[in-house]
Short mmCIF file of C-alpha atoms and ligand atoms in Angstrom, two decimals:
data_model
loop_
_atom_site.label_atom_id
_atom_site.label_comp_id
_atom_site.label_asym_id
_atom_site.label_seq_id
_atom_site.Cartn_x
_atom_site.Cartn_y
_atom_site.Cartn_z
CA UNK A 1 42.14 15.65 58.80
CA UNK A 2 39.99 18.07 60.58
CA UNK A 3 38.78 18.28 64.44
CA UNK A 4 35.89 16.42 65.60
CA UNK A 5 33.92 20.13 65.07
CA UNK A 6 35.02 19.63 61.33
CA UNK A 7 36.79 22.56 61.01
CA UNK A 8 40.69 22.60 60.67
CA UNK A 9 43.05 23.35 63.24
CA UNK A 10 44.67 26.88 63.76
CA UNK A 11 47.32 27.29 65.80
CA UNK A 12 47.97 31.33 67.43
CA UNK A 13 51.60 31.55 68.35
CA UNK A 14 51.46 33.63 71.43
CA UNK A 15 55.56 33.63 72.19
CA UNK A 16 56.35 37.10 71.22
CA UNK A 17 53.40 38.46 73.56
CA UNK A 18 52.54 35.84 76.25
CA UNK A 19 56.31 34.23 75.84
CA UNK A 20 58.48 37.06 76.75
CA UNK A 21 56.03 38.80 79.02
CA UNK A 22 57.09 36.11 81.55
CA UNK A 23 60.37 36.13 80.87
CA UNK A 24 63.32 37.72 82.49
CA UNK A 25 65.11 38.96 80.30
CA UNK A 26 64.49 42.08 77.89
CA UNK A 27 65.10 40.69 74.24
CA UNK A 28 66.47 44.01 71.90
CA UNK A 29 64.17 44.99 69.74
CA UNK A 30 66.05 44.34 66.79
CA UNK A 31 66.47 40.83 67.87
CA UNK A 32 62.59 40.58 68.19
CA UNK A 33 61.54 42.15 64.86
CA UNK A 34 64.15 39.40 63.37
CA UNK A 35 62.49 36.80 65.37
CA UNK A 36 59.09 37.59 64.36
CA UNK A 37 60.11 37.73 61.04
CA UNK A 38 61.41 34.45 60.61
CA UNK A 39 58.49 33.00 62.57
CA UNK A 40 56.27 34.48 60.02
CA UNK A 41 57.91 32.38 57.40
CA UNK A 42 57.41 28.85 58.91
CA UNK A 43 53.50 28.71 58.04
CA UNK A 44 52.53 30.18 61.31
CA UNK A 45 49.03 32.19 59.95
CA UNK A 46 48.58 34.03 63.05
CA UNK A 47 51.02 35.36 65.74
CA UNK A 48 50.49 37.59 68.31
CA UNK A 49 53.42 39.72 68.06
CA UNK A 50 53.50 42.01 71.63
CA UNK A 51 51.29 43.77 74.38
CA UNK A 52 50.01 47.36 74.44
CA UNK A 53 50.12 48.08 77.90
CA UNK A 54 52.13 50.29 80.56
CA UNK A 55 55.65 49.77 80.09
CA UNK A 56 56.18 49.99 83.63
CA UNK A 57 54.30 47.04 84.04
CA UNK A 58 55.61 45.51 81.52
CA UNK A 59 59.07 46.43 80.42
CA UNK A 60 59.66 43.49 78.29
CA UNK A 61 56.93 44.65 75.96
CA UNK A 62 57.82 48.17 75.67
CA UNK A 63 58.81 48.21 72.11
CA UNK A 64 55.19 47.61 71.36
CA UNK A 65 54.89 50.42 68.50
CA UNK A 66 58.23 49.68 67.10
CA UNK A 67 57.78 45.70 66.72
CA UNK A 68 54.46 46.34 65.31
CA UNK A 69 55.53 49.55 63.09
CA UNK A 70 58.62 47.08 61.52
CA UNK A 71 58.22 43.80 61.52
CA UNK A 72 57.36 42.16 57.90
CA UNK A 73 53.99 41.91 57.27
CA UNK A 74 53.90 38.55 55.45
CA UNK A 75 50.06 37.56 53.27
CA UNK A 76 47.87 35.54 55.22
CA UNK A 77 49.69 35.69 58.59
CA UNK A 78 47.50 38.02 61.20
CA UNK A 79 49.24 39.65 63.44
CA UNK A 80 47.24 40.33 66.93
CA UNK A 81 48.38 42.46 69.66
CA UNK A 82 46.66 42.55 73.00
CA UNK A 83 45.28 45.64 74.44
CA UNK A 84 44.39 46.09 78.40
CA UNK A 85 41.89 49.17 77.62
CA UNK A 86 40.83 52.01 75.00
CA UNK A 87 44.26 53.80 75.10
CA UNK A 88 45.64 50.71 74.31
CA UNK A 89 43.91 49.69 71.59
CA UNK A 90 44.28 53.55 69.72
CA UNK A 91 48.19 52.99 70.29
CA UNK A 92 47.88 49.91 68.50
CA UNK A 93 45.64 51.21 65.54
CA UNK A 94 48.21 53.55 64.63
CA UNK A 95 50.39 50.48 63.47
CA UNK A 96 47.82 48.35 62.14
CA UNK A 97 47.22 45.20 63.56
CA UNK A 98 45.45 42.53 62.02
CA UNK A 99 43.32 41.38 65.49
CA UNK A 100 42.98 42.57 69.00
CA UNK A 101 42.80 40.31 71.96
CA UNK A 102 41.27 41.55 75.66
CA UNK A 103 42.31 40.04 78.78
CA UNK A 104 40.12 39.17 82.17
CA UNK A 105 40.14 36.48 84.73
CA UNK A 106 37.59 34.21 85.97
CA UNK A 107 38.81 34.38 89.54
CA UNK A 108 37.73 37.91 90.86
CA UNK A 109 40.49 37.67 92.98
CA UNK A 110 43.06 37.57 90.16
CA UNK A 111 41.54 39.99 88.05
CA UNK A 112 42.11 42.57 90.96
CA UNK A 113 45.84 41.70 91.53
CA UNK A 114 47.04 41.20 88.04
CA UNK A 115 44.57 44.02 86.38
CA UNK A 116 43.36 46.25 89.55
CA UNK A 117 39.85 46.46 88.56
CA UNK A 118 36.82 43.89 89.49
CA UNK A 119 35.93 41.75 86.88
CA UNK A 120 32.62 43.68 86.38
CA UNK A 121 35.26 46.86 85.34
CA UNK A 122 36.96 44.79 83.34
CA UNK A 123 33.69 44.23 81.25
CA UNK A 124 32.67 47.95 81.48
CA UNK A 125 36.17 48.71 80.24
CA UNK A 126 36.01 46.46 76.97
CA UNK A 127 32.73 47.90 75.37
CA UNK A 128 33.87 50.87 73.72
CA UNK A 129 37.16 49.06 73.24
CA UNK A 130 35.28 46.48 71.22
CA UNK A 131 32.83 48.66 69.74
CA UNK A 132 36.11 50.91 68.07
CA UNK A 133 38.02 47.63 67.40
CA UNK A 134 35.10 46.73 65.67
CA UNK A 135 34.45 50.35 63.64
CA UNK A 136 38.20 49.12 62.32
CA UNK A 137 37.16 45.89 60.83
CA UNK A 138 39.00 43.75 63.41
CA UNK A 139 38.53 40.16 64.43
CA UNK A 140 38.49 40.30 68.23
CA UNK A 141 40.00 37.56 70.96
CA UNK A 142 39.10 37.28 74.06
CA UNK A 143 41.28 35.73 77.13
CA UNK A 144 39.60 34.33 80.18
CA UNK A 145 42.20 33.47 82.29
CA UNK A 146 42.69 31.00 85.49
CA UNK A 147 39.95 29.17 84.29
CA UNK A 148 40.69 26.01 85.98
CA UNK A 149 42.57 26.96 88.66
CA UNK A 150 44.04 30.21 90.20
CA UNK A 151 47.01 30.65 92.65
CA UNK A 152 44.43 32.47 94.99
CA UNK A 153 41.33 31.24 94.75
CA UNK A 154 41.76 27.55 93.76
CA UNK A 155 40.02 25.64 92.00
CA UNK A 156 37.66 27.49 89.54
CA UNK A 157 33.70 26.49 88.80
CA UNK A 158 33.29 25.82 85.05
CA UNK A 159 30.19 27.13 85.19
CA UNK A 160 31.46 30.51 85.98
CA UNK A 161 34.00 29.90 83.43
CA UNK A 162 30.87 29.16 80.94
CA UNK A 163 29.04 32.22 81.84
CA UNK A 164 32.25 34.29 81.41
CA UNK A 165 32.72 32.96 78.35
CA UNK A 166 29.25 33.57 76.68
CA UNK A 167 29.17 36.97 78.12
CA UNK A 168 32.69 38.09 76.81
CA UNK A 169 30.97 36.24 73.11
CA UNK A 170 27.51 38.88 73.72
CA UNK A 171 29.47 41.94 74.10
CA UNK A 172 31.38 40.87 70.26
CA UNK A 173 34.72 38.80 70.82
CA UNK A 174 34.90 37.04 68.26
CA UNK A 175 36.25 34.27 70.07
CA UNK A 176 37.15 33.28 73.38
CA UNK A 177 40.84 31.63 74.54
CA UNK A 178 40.44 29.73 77.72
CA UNK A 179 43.68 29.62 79.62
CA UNK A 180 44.77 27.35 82.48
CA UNK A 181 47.57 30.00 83.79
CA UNK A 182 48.83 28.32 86.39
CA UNK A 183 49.21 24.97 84.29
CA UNK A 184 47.16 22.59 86.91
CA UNK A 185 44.60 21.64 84.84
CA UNK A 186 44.12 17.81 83.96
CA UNK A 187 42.64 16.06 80.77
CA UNK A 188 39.28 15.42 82.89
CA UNK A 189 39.33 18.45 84.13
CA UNK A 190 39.66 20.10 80.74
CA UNK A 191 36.81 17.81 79.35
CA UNK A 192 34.54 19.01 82.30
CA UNK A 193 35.17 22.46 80.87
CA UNK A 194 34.46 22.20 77.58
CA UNK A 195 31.65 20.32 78.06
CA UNK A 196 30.41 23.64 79.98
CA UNK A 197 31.46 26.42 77.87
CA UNK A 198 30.81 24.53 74.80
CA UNK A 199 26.89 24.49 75.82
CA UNK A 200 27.25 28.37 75.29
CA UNK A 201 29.56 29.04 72.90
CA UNK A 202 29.91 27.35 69.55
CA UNK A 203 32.96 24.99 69.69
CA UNK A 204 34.73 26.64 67.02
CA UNK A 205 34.80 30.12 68.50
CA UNK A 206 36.95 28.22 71.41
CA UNK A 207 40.64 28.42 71.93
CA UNK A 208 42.66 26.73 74.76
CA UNK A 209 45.79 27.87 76.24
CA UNK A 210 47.67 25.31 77.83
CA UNK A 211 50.58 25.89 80.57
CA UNK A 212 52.79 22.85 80.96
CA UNK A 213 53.57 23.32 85.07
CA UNK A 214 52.43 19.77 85.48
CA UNK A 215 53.45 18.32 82.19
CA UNK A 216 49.61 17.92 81.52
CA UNK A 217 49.88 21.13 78.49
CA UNK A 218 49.40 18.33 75.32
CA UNK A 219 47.24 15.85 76.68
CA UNK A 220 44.93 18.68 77.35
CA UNK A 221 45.72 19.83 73.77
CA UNK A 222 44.34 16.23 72.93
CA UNK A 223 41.44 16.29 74.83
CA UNK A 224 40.64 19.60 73.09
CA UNK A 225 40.93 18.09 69.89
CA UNK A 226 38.73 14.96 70.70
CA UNK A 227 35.95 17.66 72.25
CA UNK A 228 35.92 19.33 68.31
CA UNK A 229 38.39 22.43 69.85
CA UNK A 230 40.09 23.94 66.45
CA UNK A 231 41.85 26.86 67.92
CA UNK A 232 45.57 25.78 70.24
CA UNK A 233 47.52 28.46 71.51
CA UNK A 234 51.16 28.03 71.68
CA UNK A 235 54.75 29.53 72.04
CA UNK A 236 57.63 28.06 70.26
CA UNK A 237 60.51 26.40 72.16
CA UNK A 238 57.30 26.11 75.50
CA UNK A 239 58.29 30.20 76.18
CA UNK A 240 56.89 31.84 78.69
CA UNK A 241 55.95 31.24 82.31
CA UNK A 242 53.89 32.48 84.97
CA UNK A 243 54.93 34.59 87.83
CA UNK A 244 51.97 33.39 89.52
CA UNK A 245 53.09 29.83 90.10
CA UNK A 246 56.28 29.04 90.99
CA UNK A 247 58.22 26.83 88.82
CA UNK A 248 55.60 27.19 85.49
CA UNK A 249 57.81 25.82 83.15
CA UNK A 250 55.26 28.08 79.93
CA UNK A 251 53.60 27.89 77.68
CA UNK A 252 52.69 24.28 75.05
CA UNK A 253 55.32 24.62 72.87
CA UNK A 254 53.83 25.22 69.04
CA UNK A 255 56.56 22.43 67.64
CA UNK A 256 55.22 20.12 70.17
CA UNK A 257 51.35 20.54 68.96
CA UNK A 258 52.86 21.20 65.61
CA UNK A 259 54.29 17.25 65.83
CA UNK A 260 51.02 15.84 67.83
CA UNK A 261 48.69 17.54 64.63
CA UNK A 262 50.87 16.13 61.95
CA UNK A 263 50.84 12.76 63.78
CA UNK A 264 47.35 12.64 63.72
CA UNK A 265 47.17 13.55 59.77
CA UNK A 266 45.82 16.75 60.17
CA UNK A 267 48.10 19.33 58.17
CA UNK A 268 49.47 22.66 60.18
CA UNK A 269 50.84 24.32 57.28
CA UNK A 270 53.79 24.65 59.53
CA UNK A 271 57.62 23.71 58.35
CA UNK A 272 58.64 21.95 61.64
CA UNK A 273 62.67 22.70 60.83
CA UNK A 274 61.88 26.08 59.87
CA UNK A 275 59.89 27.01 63.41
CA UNK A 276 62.42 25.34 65.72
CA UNK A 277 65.63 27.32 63.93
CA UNK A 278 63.31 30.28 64.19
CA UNK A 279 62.69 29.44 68.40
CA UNK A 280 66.59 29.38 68.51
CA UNK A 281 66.86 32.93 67.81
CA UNK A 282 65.76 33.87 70.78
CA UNK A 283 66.67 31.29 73.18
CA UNK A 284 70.27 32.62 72.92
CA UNK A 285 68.95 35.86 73.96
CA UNK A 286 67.55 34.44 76.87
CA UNK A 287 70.73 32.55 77.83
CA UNK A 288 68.57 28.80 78.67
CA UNK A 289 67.46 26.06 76.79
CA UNK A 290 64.28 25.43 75.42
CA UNK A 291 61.76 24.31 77.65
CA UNK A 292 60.44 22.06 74.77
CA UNK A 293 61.54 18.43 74.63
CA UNK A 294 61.14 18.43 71.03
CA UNK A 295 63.52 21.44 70.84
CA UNK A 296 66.68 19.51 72.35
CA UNK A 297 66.48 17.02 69.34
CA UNK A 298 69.03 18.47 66.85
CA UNK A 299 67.95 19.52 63.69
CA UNK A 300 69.57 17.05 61.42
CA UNK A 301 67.85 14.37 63.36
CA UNK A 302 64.56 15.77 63.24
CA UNK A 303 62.25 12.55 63.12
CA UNK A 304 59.80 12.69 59.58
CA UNK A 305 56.93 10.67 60.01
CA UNK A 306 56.11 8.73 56.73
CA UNK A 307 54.89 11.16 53.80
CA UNK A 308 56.91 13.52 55.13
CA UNK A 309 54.81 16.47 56.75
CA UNK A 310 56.60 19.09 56.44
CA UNK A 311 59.22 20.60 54.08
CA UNK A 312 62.77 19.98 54.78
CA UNK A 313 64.35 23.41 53.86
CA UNK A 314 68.08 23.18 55.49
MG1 MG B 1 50.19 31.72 78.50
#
């Protein structure tokens, strides 16, 4: 079963990147490339595997060459790696990766404190970074962040949101991820939203990226769906977090969607069993347990929905 767009659903797994940005603790390298790996063998098809920016901002990510240089490079899985400007992105070329993804907020307030330029830089900045991504032959993402509400500014306009949008989609993204950081956002609100950007940017050229703060992450997955959204962002075992609001529990969790896609008939290509045993690799790491619900069910009593969905490799 397809979206209401028609087109079938793609899921980016954003844990190695967006995950264990926001997370405490440093997971070794070795222990990544491992992770990765195994993630890249559950029917993921694309995973954003790390972040090419300064590693004093972000020490967790600082192994960006390496992961990218090392990990297996499985057919049909695209691996994307964000880059925050031009030196980024020729870091990341070196290595290969299959997609780029730029980064801005809607609220100008945000943009200055987490990026320390004005959103207008932030655009200036991404043009020759899109026009050499796009000399390379590489699909481009682009994030617009806080997009329904932001820790400083509040609530956000979707209108701005939709202009944001359909100017990131003029200068060449190829598409555009909307992300509720801060994880307030509410199935109306998301609806509101979409019914905004949509009016500028084709439907299927729209991702969401859902933060579960409120415990609202997968019925605004759902409303996505219902609105004809075919791109969900997620990060296995509900990684990540947000320093930005206190007690952000992260990110969907992909096993979560993975079950509400599958229990709608529509077919993720992913092995459910395989992804969560492949989430547990790095929980330990991280010394907590999974943020996920679905990830506290043990393994052997995994619920299959009739016609089994996915395979049961044990
Ligand atoms: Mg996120």
């Amino acid at each position: 079963m397809n979206t209401g767009s028609g087109a079938p659903v793609s899921i980016v797994e954003v844990a190695p990147r967006d995950g264990l940005q926001n997370e405490h603790h440093i997971v070794p390298t070795d222990v990544k490339i491992a992770w990765i790996n195994a993630l890249s063998r559950t029917g993921l098809r694309r995973i954003e595997v790390t972040s090419f920016v300064r590693s004093d901002r972000v020490p967790q990510l600082a192994d960006a060459e390496i992961v990218l240089a090392e990990i297996d490079r499985i057919p049909n899985v695209a691996y994307g790696v964000l880059v925050p400007n031009l030196q980024g992105l020729e870091r990341a070329l070196v290595h290969r990766p299959d997609a780029i993804a730029l980064f801005i907020a809607v609220s100008e307030t945000f943009n200055q404190r987490n990026i320390g330029a004005s959103i207008e830089e932030s655009f200036a900045r991404f043009t020759p970074v899109i026009a050499d991504a796009r000399q390379a032959g590489l699909p481009i993402r682009g994030y617009l962040s806080t997009v329904i509400g932001c820790p400083y500014e509040g609530v956000i306009d979707p209108g701005k949101v939709a202009e944001m949008a359909e100017r990131f989609m003029m200068l060449g993204v190829d598409e555009v991820s909307l992300g509720d950081t801060i994880g307030v956002g509410t199935p109306a609100q998301v609806k509101r939203l979409l019914d905004q950007v949509s009016q500028r940017v084709p439907v299927t050229r729209i991702a969401v990226h859902f933060h579960d703060t409120y415990g609202q992450a997968l019925a605004n997955v759902q409303t996505a769906l219902d609105q004809g959204v075919c791109i969900i962002d997620s990060s296995v075992h509900g990684l990540g977090g947000c320093p930005f609001a206190p007690g952000a529990s992260g990110n969907v969790a992909t096993e979560e969607v993975v079950y509400l896609l599958e229990g709608q008939g529509c077919r993720t290509g992913v092995d459910l069993p395989a992804l969560l045993r492949a989430g547990g690799l790095v929980g330990r790491i991280l010394g907590r347990p999974p943020v996920s619900r679905l990830a506290r069910v043990p393994l052997e009593s995994i619920w299959l929905n009739p016609g089994k969905i996915w395979n049961h490799r044990r």
